[in-house]
Coordinates of C-alpha atoms and ligand atoms in Angstrom, one line a residue:
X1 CA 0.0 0.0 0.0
X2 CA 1.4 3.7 -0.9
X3 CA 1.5 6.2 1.9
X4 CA -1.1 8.2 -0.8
X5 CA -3.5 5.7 0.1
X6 CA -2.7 5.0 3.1
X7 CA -3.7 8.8 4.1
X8 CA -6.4 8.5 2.5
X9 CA -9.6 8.3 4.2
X10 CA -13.1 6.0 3.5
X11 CA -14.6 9.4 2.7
X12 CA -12.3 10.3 0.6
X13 CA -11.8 7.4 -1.3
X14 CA -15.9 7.1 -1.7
X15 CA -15.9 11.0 -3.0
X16 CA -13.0 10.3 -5.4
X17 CA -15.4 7.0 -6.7
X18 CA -17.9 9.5 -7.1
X19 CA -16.2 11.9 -9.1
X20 CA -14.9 9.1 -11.2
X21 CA -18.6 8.0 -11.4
X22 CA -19.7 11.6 -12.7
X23 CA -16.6 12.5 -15.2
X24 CA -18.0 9.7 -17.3
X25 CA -21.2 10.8 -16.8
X26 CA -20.3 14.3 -17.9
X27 CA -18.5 13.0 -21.2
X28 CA -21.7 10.9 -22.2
X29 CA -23.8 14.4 -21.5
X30 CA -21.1 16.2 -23.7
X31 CA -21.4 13.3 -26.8
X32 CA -25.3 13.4 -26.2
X33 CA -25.4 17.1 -26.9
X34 CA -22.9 16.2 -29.4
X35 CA -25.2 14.0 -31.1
X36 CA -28.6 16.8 -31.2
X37 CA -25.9 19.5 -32.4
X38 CA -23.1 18.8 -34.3
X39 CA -22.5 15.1 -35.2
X40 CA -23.2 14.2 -39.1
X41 CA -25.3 11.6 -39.7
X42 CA -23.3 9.1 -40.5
X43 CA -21.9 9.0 -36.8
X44 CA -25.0 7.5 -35.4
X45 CA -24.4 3.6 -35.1
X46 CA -20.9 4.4 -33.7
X47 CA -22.0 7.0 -31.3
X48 CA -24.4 4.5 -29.9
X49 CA -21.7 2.5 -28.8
X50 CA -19.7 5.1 -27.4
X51 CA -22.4 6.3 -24.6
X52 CA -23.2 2.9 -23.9
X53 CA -19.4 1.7 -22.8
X54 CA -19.2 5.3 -21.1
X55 CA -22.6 3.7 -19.6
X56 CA -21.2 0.0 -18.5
X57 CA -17.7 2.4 -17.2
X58 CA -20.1 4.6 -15.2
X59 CA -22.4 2.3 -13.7
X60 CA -19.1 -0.5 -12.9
X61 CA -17.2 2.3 -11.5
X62 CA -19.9 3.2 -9.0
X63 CA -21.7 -0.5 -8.1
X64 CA -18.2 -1.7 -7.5
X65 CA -18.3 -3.5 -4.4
X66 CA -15.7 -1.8 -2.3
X67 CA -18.2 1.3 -2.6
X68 CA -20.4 -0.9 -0.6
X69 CA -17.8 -1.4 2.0
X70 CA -16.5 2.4 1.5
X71 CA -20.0 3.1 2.6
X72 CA -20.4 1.0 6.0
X73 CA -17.0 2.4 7.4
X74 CA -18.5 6.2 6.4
X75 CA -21.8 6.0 7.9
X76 CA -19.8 4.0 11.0
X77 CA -18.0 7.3 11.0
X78 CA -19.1 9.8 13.6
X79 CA -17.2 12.4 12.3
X80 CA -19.0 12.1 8.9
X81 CA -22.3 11.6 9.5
X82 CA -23.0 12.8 12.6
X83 CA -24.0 16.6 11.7
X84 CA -27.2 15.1 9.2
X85 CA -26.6 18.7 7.4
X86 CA -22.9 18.4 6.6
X87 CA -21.9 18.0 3.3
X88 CA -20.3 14.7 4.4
X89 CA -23.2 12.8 5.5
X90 CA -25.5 14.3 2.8
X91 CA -22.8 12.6 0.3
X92 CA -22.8 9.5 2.0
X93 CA -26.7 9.2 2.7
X94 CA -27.4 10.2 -0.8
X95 CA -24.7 7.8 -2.4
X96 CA -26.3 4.9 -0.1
X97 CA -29.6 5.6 -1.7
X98 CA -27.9 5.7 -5.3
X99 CA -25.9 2.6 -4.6
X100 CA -28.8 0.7 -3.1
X101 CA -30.9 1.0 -6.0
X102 CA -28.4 0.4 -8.7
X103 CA -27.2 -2.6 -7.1
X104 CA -31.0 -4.0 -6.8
X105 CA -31.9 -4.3 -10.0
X106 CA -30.7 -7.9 -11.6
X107 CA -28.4 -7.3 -14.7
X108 CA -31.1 -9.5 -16.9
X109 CA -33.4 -7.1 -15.9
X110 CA -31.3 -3.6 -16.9
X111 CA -29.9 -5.3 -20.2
X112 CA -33.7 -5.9 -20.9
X113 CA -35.0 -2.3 -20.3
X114 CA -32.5 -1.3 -22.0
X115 CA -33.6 -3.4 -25.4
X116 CA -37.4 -2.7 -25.0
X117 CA -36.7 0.4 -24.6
X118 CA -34.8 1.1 -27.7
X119 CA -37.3 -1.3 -29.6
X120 CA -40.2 0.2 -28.0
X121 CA -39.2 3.8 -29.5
X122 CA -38.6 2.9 -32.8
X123 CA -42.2 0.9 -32.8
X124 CA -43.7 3.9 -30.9
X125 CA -42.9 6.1 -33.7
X126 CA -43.8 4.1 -36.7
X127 CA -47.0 3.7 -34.8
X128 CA -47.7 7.1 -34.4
X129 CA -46.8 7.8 -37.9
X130 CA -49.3 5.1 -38.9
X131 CA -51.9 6.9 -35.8
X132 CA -52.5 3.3 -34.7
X133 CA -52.4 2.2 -30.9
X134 CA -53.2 -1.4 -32.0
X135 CA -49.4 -1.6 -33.3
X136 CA -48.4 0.3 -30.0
X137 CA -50.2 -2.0 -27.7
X138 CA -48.3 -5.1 -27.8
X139 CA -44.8 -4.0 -27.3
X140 CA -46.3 -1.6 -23.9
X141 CA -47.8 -4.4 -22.2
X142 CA -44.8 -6.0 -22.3
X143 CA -43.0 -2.6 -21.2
X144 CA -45.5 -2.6 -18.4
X145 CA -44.9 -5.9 -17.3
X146 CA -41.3 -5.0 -16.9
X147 CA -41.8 -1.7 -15.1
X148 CA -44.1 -3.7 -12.8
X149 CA -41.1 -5.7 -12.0
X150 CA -38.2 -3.1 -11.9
X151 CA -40.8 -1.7 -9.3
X152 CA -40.9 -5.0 -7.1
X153 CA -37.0 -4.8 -7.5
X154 CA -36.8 -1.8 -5.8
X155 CA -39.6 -2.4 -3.3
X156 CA -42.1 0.7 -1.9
X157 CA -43.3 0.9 1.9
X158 CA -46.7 -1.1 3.0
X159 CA -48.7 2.4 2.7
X160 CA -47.5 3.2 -1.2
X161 CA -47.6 1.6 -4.5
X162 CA -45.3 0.3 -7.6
X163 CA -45.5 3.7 -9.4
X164 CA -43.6 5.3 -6.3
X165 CA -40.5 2.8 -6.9
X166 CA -40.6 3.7 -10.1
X167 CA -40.9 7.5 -9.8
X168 CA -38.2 7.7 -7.4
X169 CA -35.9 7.7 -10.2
X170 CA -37.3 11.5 -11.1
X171 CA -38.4 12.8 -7.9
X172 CA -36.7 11.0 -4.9
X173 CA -39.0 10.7 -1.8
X174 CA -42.5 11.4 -3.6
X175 CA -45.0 9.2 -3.9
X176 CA -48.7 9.0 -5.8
X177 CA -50.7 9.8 -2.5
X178 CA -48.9 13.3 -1.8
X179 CA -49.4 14.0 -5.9
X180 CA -53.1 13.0 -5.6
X181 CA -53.5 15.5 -2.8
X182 CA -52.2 18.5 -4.5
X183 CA -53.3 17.7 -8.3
X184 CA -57.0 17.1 -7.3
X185 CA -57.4 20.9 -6.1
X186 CA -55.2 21.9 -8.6
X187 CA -57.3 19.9 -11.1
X188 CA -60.8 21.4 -10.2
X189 CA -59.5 25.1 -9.8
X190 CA -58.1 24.9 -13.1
X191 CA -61.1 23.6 -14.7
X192 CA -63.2 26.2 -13.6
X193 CA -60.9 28.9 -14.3
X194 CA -60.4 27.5 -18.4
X195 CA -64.4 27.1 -18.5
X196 CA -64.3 31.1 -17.5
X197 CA -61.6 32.0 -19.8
X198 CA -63.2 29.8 -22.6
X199 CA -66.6 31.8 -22.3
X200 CA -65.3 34.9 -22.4
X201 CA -65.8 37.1 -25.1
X202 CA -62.8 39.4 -24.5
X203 CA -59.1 37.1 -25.5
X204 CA -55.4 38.8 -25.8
X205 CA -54.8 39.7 -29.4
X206 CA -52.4 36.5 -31.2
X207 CA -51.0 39.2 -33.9
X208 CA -47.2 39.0 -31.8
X209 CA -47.5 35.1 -32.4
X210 CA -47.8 35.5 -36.6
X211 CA -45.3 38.1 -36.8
X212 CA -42.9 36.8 -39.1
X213 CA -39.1 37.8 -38.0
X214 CA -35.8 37.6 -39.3
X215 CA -34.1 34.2 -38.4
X216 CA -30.6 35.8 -37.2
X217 CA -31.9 38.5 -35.4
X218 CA -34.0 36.4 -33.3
X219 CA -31.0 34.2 -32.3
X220 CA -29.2 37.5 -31.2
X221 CA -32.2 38.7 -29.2
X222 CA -33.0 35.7 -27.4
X223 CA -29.4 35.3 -26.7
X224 CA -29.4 38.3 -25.3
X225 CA -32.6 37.5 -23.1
X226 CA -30.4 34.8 -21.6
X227 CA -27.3 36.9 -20.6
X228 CA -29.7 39.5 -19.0
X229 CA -31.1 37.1 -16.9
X230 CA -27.9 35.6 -16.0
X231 CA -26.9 32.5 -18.1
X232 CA -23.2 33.0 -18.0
X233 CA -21.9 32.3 -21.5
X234 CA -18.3 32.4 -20.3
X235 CA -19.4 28.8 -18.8
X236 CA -22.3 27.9 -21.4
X237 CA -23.3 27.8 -24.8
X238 CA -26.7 28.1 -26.3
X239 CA -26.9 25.9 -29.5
X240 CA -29.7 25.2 -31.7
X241 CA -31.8 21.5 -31.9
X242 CA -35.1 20.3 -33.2
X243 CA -36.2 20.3 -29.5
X244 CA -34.5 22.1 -26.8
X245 CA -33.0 21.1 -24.0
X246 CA -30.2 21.5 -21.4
X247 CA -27.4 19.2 -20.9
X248 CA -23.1 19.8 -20.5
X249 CA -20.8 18.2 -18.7
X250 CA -20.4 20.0 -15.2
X251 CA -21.4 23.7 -13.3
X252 CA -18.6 25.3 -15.9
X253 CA -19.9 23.7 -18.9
X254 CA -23.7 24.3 -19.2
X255 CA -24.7 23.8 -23.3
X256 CA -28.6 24.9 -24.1
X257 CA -30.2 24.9 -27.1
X258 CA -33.3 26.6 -28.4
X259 CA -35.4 26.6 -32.0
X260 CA -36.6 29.0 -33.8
X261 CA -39.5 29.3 -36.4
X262 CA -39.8 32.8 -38.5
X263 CA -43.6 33.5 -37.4
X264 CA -43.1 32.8 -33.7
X265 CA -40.6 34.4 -31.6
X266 CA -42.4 33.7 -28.4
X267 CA -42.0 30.0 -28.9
X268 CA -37.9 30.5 -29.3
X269 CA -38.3 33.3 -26.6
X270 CA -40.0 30.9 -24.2
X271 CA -37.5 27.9 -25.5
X272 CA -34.6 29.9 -24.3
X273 CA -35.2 31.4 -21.1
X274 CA -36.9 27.7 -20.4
X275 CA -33.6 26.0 -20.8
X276 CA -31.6 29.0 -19.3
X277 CA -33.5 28.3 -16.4
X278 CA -32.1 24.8 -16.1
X279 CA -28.9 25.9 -16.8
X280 CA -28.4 29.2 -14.4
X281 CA -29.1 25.7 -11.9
X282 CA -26.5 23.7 -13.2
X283 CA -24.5 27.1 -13.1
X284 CA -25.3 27.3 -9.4
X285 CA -24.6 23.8 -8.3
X286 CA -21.2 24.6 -6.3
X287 CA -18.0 23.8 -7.9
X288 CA -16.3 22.6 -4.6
X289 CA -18.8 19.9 -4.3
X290 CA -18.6 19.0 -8.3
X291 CA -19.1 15.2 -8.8
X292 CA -20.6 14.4 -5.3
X293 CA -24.6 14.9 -4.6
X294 CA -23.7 18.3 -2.9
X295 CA -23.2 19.1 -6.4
X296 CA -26.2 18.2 -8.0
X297 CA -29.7 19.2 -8.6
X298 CA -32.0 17.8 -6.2
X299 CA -35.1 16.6 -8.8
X300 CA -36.5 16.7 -11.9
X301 CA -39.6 18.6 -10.3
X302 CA -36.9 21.2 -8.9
X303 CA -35.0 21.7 -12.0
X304 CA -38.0 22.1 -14.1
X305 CA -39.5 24.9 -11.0
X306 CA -35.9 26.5 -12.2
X307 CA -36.4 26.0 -15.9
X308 CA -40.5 27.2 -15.4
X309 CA -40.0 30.5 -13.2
X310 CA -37.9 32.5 -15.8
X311 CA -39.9 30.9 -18.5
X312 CA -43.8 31.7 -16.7
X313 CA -43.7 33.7 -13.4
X314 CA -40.6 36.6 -15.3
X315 CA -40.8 36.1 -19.0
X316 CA -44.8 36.2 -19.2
X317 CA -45.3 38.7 -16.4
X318 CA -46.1 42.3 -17.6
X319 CA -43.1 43.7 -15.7
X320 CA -40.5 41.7 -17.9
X321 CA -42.6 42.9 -21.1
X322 CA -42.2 46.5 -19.9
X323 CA -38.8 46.2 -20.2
X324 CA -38.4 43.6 -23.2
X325 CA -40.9 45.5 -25.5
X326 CA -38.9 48.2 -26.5
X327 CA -36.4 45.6 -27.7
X328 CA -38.4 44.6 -30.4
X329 CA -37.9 47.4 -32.0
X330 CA -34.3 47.6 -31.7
X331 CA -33.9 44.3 -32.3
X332 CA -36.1 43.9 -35.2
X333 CA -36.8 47.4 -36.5
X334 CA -40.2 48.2 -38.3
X335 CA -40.8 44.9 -38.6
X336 CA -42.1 44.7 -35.0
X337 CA -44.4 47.9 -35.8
X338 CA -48.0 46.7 -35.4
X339 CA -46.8 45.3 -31.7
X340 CA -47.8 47.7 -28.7
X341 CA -46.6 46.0 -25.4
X342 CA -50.4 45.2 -24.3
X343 CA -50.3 42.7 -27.6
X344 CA -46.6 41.6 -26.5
X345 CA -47.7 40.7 -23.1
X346 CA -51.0 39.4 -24.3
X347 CA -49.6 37.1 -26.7
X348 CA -47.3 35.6 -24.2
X349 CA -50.6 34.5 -22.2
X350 CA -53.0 33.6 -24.7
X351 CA -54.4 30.1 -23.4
X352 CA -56.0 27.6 -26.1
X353 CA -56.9 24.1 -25.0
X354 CA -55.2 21.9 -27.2
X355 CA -54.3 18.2 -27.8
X356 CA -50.4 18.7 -27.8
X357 CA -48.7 18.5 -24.5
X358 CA -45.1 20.1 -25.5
X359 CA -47.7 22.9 -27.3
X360 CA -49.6 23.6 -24.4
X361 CA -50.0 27.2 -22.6
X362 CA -49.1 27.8 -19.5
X363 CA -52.6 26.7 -18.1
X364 CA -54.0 23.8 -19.6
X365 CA -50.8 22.4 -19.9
X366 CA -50.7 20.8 -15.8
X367 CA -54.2 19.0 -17.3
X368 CA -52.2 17.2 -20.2
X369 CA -50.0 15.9 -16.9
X370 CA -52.5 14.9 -14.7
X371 CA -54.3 12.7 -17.5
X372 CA -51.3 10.8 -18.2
X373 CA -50.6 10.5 -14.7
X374 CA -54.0 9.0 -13.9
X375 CA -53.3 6.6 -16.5
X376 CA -50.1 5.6 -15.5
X377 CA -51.0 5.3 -12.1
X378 CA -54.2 3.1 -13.2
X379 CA -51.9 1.0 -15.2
X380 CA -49.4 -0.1 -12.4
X381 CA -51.9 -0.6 -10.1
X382 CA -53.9 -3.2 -12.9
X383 CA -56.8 -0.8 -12.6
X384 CA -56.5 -0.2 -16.3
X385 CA -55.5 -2.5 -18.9
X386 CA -53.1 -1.6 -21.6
X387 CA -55.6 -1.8 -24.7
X388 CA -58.2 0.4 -23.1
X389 CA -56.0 3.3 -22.8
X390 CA -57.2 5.4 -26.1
X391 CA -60.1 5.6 -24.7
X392 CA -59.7 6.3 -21.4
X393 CA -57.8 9.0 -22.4
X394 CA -60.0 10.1 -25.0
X395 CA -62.9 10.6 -22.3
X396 CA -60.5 12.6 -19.9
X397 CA -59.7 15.1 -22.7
X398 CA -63.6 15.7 -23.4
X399 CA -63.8 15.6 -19.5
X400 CA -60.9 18.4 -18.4
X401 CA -60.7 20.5 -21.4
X402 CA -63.4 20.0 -23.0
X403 CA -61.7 18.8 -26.7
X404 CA -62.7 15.5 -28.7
X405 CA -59.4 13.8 -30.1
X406 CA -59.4 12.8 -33.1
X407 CA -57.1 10.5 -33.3
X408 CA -54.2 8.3 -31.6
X409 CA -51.3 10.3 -32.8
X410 CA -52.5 13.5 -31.6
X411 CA -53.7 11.6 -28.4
X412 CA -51.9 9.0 -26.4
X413 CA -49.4 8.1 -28.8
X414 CA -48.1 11.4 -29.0
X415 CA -45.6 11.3 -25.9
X416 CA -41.7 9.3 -25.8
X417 CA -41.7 9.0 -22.4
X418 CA -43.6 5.0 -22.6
X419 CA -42.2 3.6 -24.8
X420 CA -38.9 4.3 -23.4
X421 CA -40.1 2.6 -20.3
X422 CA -40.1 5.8 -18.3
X423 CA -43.2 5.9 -15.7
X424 CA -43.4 8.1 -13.1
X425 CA -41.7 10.7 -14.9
X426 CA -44.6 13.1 -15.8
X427 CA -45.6 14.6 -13.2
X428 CA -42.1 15.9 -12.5
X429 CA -43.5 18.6 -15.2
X430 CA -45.9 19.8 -13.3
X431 CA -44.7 19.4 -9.7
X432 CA -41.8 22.1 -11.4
X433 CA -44.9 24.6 -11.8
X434 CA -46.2 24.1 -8.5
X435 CA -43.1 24.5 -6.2
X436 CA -41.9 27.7 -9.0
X437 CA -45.0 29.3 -8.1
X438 CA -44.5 28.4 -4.4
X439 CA -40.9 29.6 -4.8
X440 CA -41.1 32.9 -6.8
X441 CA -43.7 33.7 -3.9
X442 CA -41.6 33.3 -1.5
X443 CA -39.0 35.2 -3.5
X444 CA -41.2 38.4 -4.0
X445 CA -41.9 38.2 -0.3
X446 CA -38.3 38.7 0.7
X447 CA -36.9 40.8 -2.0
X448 CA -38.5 44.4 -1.9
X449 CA -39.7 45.7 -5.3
X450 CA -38.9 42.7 -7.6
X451 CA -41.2 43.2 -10.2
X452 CA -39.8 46.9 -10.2
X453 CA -36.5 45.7 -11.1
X454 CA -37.7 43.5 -14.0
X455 CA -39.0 46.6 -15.4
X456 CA -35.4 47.8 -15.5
X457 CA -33.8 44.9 -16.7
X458 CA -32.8 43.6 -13.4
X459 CA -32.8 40.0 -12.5
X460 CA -29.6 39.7 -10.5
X461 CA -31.5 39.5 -7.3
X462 CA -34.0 36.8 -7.8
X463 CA -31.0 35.0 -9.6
X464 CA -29.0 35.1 -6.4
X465 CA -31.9 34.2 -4.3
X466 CA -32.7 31.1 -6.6
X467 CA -28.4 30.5 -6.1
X468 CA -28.6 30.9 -2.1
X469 CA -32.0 29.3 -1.3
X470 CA -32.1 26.3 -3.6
X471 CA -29.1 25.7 -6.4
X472 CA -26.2 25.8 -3.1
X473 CA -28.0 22.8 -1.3
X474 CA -27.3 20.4 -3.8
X475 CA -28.9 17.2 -2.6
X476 CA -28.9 18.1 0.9
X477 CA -33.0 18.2 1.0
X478 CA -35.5 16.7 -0.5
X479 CA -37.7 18.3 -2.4
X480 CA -41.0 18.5 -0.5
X481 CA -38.2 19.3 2.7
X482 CA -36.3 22.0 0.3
X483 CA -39.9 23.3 -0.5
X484 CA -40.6 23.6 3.5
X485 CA -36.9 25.1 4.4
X486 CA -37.4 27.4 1.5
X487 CA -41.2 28.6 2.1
X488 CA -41.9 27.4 5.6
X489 CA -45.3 25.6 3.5
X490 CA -45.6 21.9 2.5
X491 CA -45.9 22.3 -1.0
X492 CA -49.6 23.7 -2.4
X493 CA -51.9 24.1 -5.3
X494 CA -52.5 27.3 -4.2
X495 CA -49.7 29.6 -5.4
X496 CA -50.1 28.3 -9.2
X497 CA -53.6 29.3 -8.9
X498 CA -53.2 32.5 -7.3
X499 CA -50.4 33.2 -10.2
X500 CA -52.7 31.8 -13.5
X501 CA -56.1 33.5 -11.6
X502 CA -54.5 36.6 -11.3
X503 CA -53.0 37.2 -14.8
X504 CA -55.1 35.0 -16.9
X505 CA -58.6 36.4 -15.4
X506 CA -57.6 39.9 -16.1
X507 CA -56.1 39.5 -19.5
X508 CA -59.5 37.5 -20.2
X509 CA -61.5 40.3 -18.9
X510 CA -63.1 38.5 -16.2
Ligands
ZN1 ZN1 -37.6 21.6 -18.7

């Protein structure tokens, strides 16, 4: 044995694991935005095999079965563990938990995900192409059967239910029961606020949505959008890909990307401060603790509260349009004439019930995740069978926004996440509107004159609260207890609807 490590602790050993762990992990995230950017065509097959041995590497290097041991001594370890808050033991209890459910599941069952999965995509799409569930249906009861098992691998307490194993992969600690209890409120709020909104006569003008605009001159505006509210493009990039999204390789190497389509700058506009959103969090994980769960984000649901509050509660408020309309003109000259800033601001907030998810507004789009999640839910628990699914979900669009789908491709085949054998993973979408809306609350309660300074261009302050209050914990809480230390609340339907209710009623002249 070398005196190097000799000296070296079980901690430090188990860090050093981790960060071995996550530099792979940050490679694959580099060649997967790689592979949406810049890669040719031609590097496909080969690229597949890359991220898969980067894949094997990762998951070897951190199942290994000294970590196991590394483990024991730590949590044996006063000195570690015994302050619950200390970066120490929030590294080893959150490596435990990672550790303990990657070594549960059997390798037959992982190598067989992994093929349905790929299989099930590439059937899901012909069969959306074709709009038939019928070609769908075999290849999903199958994936079903084998979520039903990866969730008996992992095993869920005597009070909860498969889909909680499962969703535990996207948002650690929450469980069907706790969504239940803040999507039925949220559920039957929203339906009577879209019935008002619906039967209004009065509707924000769409003109700002057909406007057509010059390609380039877009990219530079939104761009600068993103600076202004503090992406940091000395550690980022913002890229462009058929559908955007936020990956990189650690805090100093965020990469974004957005899309752009000539008549609809709100859609690249939204796009980009979306995904800026995730990446000022990824910005604001804390380089000391790179590699280790200190240093990373604590949730889907949390990230996408990041990625939603400078999307919704800054870039469609009328404060951020006091400031951003008079950049239209300077960005695009006469040909943002006809656009006063009551039709910019309008146009952001326009609500249409629709049978797109990933189209949605800002309000109907929580009902397109509550049906699937109902579905999902009924699935696991056998309530549902696979084959009655169109028209289960048929009847809940009629029922919650009041639309008749016409058919399967613009209904429930028009979602990946399925056939990829990811369940439990949508309601992490709207769990990210509920705690933003909790959050940015919060925020305006403790920063004096917030919506002032978006009127000037200032975001530096909610930034730096987001930073202080949620992106510096790392892993240290989880969610519903980062929600609680952050608010002093459990987490609520009420501050989404107090946000849609009071700008949507208004604009809708209600
Ligand atoms: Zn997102």
């Amino acid at each position: 044995m070398t005196t190097m490590t000799a000296t070296r602790t079980p901690y430090d050993e188990l860090a050093h694991i981790s960060r071995s762990a996550s530099l792979l992990g940050g490679t694959a995230g580099l060649l997967g935005w790689d592979q949406e950017v810049m890669m040719p065509p031609g590097g496909l097959e080969y690229r597949s095999l890359q991220l898969a041995q980067l894949a094997r590497l990762q998951h070897q290097t951190f199942t290994d079965e000294r970590v196991g041991d590394l483990l024991a001594e730590c949590e044996a370890d006063a000195g570690v563990t015994d302050d619950p808050d200390s970066a120490t033991a929030v590294n080893v209890r959150e490596l435990r938990r990672d550790y303990d459910r990657q070594t549960r599941l059997p390798a037959e069952l992982v190598e067989e995900e992994a093929k349905l999965a790929s299989l099930g995509q590439h059937i899901w799409q012909e069969a959306r192409r074709k709009s038939d569930f019928t070609t769908f249906r075999p290849l999903l009861e199958k994936i079903v059967d084998l979520m039903r098992r990866k969730a008996e691998c992992y095993g869920w307490p005597d009070d909860g239910e498969a889909w909680d194993a499962l969703a535990e992969d996207y948002e650690p600690g929450c469980t069907a029961k706790q969504i239940e209890e803040v999507f039925t409120p949220l559920r039957d709020r929203l339906r009577t606020l879209l019935q008002g909104l619906m039967g209004s006569s009065t509707k924000p003008p769409n003109t700002f949505n057909e406007l057509p605009l010059d390609l380039g001159r877009q990219r530079r505006f939104v761009r600068g959008i993103a600076e202004a509210i503090g992406f940091d493009f000395d550690r980022g990039r913002l890229d462009i890909s058929t559908h955007p999204f936020c990956s990189g390789s650690h805090c100093n190497d965020v990469r974004l990307t957005t899309r752009f389509h000539e008549c609809n700058v709100n859609d690249a506009l939204g796009s980009t401060m979306h995904e800026a959103g995730h990446g000022i969090y990824e910005q604001g994980l804390l380089t000391e603790h790179v590699g280790t769960p200190m240093g990373s984000a604590v949730s889907l649901g949390i990230h996408e509260s990041q990625s939603r509050m400078w999307e919704n509660q800054v870039g469609r408020s009328h404060a951020f349009w006091k400031w951003a309309h008079p950049k239209l003109r300077e960005f695009f000259g006469s040909a943002a004439n006809g656009v006063d800033l009551e039709t910019a601001y309008g146009g952001a907030n326009i609500v249409t019930p629709g049978f797109i998810r990933v189209e949605a507004d800002e309000a109907t789009y929580n009902m397109h995740i509550m049906i699937r999640f109902e579905l999902e839910r009924a699935i696991l628990r056998g309530d549902l069978e696979v084959g009655d699914i169109p028209e289960v979900w048929n009847a809940k669009y009629r029922d919650y926004l009041g639309i008749d789908v016409p058919d399967d491709a613009r209904g429930c085949l028009q979602d990946i996440h399925w056939s990829m054998a990811a369940m439990g993973y949508f309601p992490t979408y709207t769990l990210g509107n509920l705690y933003c809306a909790q959050f940015f609350e919060t925020a305006m309660d403790q920063i004096p004159g917030l919506e002032a300074q978006f009127e000037r261009g200032k975001f530096g302050d909610l930034k730096q609260w987001l930073n202080e209050n949620i992106h510096a914990h790392g892993r240290r809480y989880r969610a519903a207890d980062l929600c609680e230390h952050v608010t002093g609340k459990p987490l609520s339907a009420d501050p989404l609807m107090r946000h849609l209710e009071g700008k949507l009623r208004p604009l809708y002249g209600l």
